[in-house]
PDB file of C-alpha atoms in Angstrom:
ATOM      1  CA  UNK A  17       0.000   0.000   0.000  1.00  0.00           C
ATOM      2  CA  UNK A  18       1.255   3.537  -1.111  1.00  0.00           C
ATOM      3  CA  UNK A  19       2.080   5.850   2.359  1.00  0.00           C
ATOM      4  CA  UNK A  20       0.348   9.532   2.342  1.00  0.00           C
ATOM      5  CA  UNK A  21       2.110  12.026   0.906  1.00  0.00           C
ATOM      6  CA  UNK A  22      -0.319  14.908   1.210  1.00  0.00           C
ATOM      7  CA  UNK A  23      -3.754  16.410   2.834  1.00  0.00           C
ATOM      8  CA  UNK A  24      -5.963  18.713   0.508  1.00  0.00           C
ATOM      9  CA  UNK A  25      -9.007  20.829   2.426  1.00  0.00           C
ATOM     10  CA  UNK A  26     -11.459  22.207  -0.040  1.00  0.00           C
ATOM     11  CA  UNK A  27     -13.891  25.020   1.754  1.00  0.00           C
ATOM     12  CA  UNK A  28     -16.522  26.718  -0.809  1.00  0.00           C
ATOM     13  CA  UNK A  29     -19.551  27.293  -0.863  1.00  0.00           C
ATOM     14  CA  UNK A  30     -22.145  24.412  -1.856  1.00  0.00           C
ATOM     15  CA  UNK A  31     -23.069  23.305  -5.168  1.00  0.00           C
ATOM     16  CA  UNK A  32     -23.819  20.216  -7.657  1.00  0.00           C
ATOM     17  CA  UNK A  33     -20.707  19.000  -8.877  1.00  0.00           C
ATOM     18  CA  UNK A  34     -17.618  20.186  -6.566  1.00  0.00           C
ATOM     19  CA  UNK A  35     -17.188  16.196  -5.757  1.00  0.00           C
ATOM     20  CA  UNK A  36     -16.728  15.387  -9.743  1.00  0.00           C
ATOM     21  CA  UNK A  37     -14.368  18.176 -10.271  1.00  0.00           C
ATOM     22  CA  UNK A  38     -11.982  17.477  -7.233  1.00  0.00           C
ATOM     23  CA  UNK A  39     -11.639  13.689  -8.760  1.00  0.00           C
ATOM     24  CA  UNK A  40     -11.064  15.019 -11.879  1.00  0.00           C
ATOM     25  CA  UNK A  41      -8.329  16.410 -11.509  1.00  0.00           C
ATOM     26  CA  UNK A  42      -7.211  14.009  -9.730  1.00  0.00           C
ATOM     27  CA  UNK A  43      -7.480  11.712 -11.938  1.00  0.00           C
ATOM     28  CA  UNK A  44      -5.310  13.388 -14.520  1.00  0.00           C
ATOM     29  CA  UNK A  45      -3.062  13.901 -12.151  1.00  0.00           C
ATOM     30  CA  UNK A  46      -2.852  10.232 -11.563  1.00  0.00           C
ATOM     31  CA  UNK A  47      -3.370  11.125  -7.596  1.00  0.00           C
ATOM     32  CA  UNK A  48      -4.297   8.166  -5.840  1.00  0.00           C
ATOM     33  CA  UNK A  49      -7.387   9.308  -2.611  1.00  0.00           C
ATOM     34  CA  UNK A  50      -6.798   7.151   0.155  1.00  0.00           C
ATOM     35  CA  UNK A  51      -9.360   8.443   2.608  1.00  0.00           C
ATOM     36  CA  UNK A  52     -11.850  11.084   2.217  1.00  0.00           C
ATOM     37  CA  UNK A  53     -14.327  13.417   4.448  1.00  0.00           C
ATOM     38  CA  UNK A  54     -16.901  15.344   3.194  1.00  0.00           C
ATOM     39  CA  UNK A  55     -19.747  17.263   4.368  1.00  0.00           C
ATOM     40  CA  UNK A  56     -22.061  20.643   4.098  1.00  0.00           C
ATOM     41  CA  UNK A  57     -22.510  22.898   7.341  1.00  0.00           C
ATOM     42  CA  UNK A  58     -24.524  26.074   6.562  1.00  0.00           C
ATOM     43  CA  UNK A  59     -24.059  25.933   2.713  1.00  0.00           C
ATOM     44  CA  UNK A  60     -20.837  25.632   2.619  1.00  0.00           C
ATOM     45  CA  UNK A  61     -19.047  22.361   1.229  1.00  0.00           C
ATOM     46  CA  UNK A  62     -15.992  21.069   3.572  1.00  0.00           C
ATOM     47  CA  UNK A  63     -14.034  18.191   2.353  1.00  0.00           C
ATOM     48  CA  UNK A  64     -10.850  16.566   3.544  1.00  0.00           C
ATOM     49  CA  UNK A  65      -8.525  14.428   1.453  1.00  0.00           C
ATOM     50  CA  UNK A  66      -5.556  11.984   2.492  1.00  0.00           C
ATOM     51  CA  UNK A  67      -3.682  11.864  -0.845  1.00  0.00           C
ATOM     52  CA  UNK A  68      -0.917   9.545  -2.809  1.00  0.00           C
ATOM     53  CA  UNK A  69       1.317  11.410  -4.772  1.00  0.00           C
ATOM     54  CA  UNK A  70       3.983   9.586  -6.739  1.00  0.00           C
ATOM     55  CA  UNK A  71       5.326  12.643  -8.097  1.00  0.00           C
ATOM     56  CA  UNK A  72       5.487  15.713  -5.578  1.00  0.00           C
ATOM     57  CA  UNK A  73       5.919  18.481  -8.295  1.00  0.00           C
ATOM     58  CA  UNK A  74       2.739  17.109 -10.090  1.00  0.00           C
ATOM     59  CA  UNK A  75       1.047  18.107  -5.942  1.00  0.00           C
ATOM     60  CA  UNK A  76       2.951  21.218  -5.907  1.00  0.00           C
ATOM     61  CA  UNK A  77       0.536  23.303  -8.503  1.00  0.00           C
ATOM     62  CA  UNK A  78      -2.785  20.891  -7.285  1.00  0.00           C
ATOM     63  CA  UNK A  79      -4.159  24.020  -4.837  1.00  0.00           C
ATOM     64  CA  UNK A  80      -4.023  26.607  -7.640  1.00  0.00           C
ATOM     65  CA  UNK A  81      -5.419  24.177  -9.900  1.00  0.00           C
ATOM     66  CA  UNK A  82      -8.549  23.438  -7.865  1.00  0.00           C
ATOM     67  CA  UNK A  83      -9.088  26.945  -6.621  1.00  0.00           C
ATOM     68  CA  UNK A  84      -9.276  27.878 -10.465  1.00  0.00           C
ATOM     69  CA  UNK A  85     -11.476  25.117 -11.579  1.00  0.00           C
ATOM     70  CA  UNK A  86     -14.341  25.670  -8.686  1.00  0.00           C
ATOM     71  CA  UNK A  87     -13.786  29.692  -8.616  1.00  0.00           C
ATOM     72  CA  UNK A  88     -16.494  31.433  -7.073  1.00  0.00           C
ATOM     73  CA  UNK A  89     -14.739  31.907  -3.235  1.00  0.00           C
ATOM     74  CA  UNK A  90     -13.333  28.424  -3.210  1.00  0.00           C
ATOM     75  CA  UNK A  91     -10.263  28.212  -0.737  1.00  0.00           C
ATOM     76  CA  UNK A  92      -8.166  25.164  -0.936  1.00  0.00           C
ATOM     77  CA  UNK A  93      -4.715  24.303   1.149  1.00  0.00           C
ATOM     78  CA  UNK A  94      -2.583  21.152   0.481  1.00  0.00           C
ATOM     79  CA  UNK A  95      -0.083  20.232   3.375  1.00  0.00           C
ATOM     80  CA  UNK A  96       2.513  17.715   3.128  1.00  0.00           C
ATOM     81  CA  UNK A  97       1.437  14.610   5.393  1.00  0.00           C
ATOM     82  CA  UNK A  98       3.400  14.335   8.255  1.00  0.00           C
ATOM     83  CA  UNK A  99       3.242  11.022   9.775  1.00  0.00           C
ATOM     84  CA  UNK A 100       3.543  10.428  13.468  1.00  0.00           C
ATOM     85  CA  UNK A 101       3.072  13.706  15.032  1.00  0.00           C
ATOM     86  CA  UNK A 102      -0.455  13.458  16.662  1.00  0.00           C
ATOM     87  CA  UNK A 103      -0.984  12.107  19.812  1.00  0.00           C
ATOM     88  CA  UNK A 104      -3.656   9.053  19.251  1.00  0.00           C
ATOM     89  CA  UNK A 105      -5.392   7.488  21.934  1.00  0.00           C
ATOM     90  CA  UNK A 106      -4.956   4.285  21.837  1.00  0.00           C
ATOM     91  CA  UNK A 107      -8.294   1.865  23.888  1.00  0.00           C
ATOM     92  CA  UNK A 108     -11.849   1.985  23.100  1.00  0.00           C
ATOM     93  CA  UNK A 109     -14.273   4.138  20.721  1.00  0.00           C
ATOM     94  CA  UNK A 110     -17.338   5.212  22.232  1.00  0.00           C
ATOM     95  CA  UNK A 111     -20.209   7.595  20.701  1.00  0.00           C
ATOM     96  CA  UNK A 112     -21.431  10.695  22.692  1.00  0.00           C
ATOM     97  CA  UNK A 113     -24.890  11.448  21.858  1.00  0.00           C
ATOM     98  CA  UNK A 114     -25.779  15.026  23.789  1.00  0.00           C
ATOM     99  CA  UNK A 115     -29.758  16.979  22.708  1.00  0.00           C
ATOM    100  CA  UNK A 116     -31.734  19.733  24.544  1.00  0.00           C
ATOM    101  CA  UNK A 117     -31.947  23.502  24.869  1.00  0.00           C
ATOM    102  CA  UNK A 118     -29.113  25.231  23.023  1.00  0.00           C
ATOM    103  CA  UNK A 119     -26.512  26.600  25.554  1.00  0.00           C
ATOM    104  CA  UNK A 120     -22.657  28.347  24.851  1.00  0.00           C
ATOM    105  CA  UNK A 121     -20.101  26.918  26.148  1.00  0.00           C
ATOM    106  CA  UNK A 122     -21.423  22.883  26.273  1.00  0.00           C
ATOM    107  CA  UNK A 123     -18.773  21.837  23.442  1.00  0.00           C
ATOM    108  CA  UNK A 124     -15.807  23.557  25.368  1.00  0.00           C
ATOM    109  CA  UNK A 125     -17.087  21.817  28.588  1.00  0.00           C
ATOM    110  CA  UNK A 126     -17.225  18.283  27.076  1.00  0.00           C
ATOM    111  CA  UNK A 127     -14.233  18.640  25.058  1.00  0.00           C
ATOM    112  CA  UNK A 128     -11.794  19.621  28.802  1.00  0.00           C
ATOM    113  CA  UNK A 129     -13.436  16.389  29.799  1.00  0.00           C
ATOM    114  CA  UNK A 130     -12.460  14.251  27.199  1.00  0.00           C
ATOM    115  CA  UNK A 131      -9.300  16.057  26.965  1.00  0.00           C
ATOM    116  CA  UNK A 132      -8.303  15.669  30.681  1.00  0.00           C
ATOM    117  CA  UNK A 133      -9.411  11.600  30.967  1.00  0.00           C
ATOM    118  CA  UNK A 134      -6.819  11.288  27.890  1.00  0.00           C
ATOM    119  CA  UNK A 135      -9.433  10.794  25.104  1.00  0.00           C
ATOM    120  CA  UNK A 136      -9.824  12.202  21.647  1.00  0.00           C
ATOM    121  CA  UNK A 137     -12.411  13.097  19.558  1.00  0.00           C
ATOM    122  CA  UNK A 138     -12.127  11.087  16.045  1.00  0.00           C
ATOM    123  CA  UNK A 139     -15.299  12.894  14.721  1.00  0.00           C
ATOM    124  CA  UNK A 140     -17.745  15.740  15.955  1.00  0.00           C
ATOM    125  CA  UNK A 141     -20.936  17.253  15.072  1.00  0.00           C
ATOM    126  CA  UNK A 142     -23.029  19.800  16.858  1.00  0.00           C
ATOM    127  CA  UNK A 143     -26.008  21.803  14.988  1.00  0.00           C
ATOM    128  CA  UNK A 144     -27.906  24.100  16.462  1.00  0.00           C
ATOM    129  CA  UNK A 145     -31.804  24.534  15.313  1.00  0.00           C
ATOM    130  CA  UNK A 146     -33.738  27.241  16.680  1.00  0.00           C
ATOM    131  CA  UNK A 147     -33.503  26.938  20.830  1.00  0.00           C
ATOM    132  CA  UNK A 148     -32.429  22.998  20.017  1.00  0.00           C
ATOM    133  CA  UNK A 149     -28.603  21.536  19.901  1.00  0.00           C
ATOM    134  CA  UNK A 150     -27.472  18.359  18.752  1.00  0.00           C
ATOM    135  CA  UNK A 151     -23.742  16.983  19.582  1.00  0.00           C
ATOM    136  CA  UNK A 152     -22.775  13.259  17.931  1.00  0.00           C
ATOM    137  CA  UNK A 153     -18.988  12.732  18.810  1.00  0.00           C
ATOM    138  CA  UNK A 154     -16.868   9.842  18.215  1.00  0.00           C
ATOM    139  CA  UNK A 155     -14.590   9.534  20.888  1.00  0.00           C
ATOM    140  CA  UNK A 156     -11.421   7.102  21.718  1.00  0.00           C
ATOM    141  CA  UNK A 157     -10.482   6.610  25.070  1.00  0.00           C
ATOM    142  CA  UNK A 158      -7.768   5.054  27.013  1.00  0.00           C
ATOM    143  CA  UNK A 159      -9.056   1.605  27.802  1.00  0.00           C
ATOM    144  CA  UNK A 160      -8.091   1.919  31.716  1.00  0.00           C
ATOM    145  CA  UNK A 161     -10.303   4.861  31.768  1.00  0.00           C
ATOM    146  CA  UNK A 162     -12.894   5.368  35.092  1.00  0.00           C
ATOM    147  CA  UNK A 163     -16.074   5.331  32.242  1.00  0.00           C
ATOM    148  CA  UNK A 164     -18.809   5.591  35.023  1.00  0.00           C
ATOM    149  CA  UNK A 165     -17.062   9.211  36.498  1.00  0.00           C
ATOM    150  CA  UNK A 166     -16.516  10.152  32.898  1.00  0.00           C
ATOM    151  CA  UNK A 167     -20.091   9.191  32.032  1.00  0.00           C
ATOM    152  CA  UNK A 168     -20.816  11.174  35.881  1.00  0.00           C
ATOM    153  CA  UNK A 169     -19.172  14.271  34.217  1.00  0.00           C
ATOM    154  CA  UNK A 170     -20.791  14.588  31.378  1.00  0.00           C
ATOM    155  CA  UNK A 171     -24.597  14.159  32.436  1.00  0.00           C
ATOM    156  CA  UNK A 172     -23.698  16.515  34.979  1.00  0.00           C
ATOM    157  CA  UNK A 173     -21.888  18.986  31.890  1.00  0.00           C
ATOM    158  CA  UNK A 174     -24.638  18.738  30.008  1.00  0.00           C
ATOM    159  CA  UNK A 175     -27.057  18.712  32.937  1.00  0.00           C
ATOM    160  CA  UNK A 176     -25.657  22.542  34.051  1.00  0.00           C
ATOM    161  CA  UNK A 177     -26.553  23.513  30.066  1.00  0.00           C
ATOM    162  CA  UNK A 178     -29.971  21.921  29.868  1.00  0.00           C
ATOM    163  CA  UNK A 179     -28.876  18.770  27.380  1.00  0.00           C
ATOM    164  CA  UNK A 180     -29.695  15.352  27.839  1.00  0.00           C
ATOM    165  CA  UNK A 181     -26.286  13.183  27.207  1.00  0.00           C
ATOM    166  CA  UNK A 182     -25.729   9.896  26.385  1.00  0.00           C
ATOM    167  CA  UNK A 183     -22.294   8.304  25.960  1.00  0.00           C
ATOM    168  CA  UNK A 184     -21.903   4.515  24.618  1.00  0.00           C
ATOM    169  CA  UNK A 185     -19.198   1.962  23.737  1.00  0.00           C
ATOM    170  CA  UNK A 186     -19.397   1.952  19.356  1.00  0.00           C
ATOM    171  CA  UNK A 187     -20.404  -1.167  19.206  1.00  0.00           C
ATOM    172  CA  UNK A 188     -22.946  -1.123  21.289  1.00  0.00           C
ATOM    173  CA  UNK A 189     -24.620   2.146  20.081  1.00  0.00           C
ATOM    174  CA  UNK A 190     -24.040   0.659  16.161  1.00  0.00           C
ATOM    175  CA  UNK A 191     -26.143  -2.275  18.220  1.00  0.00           C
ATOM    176  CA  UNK A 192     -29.281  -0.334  19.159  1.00  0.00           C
ATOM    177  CA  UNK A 193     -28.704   2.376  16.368  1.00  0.00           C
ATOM    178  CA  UNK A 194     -28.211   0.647  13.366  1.00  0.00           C
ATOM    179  CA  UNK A 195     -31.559   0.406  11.009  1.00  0.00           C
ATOM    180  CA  UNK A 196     -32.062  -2.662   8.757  1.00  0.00           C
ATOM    181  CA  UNK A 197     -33.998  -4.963   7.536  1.00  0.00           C
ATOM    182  CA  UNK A 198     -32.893  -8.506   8.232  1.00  0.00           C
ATOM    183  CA  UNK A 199     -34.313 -11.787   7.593  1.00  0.00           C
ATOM    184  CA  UNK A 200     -33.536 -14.811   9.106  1.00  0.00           C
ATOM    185  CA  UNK A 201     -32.110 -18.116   7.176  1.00  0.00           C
ATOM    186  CA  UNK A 202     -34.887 -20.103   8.551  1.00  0.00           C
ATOM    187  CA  UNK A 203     -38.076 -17.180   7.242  1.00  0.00           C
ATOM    188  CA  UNK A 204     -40.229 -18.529   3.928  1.00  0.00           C
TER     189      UNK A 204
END
């Protein structure tokens, strides 16, 4: 398997066909995409892009390249990947699920939590509707961890704000989550 050579962020705002260009020219390029990220918050189209270069001066003019292809306001950065230099938490995954009355300061408070039991957050989403917020997080956690005074702090963070909060081991919350139909070998 090819290592990463470089990480392209894309940040423009939303429309049909940003996806297809980005591959594109890509695909001339002969980049290889080894992981991707992609979403919309507020109209505006985020992406994230672990990338295979072979050749590093074909990367060099990639930014320009893109910026110029989806114009209207699109700001793109390419980094060089730089392997070994964050601090992953290495033990269990667990989903925190967090909903009530909207109130500042709730994501700073959970994130000093996490932060101070030696955990990380490997993916977070909070949208506020009206009065209403919504926080999913994934979250990795040192496996000696104290999860009941963990799960103590956060009901009682999100208590203090007015949100309900719910934190679960992954597999448990893909478990009770996860919507499918199934059918059983022995059904006619």
């Amino acid at each position: 398997m090819s290592p990463p050579s470089h990480i392209l962020t894309v940040l423009t705002p939303d429309r049909r066909g940003i996806i297809a260009t980005i591959m594109s020219l890509l695909d001339r390029k002969d980049i290889k995409v080894m992981e991707l990220s992609q979403t919309v918050v507020r109209d505006y189209f985020t992406i994230i892009l672990v990338l295979h270069c072979a050749n590093g001066s074909v990367a060099d003019a990639l930014a320009h390249e893109l910026e110029t292809a989806l114009s209207a306001g699109a700001r793109v950065t390419l980094v060089e990947y730089l392997s070994g230099r964050a601090q992953v938490t290495l033990g269990e995954r667990y989903i925190l699920t967090a909903s009530g009355d909207a109130s500042r300061g709730v994501v700073h408070a959970f994130a000093e939590i996490v932060a101070n039991r030696g955990g990380n957050f490997s993916d977070l989403s909070t949208r506020e509707d009206g009065e209403r917020l919504t926080i999913l997080a994934e979250i990795d956690l040192p496996s000696e961890d104290a999860l009941e005074q963990l799960q103590i702090d956060l009901e009682r963070a999100g208590t203090e704000t007015g949100l309900q909060v719910r934190l679960q081991h992954h597999r448990l919350f893909v478990a009770t989550n996860e919507v499918a139909f199934r059918r059983f070998a022995d059904d006619s």
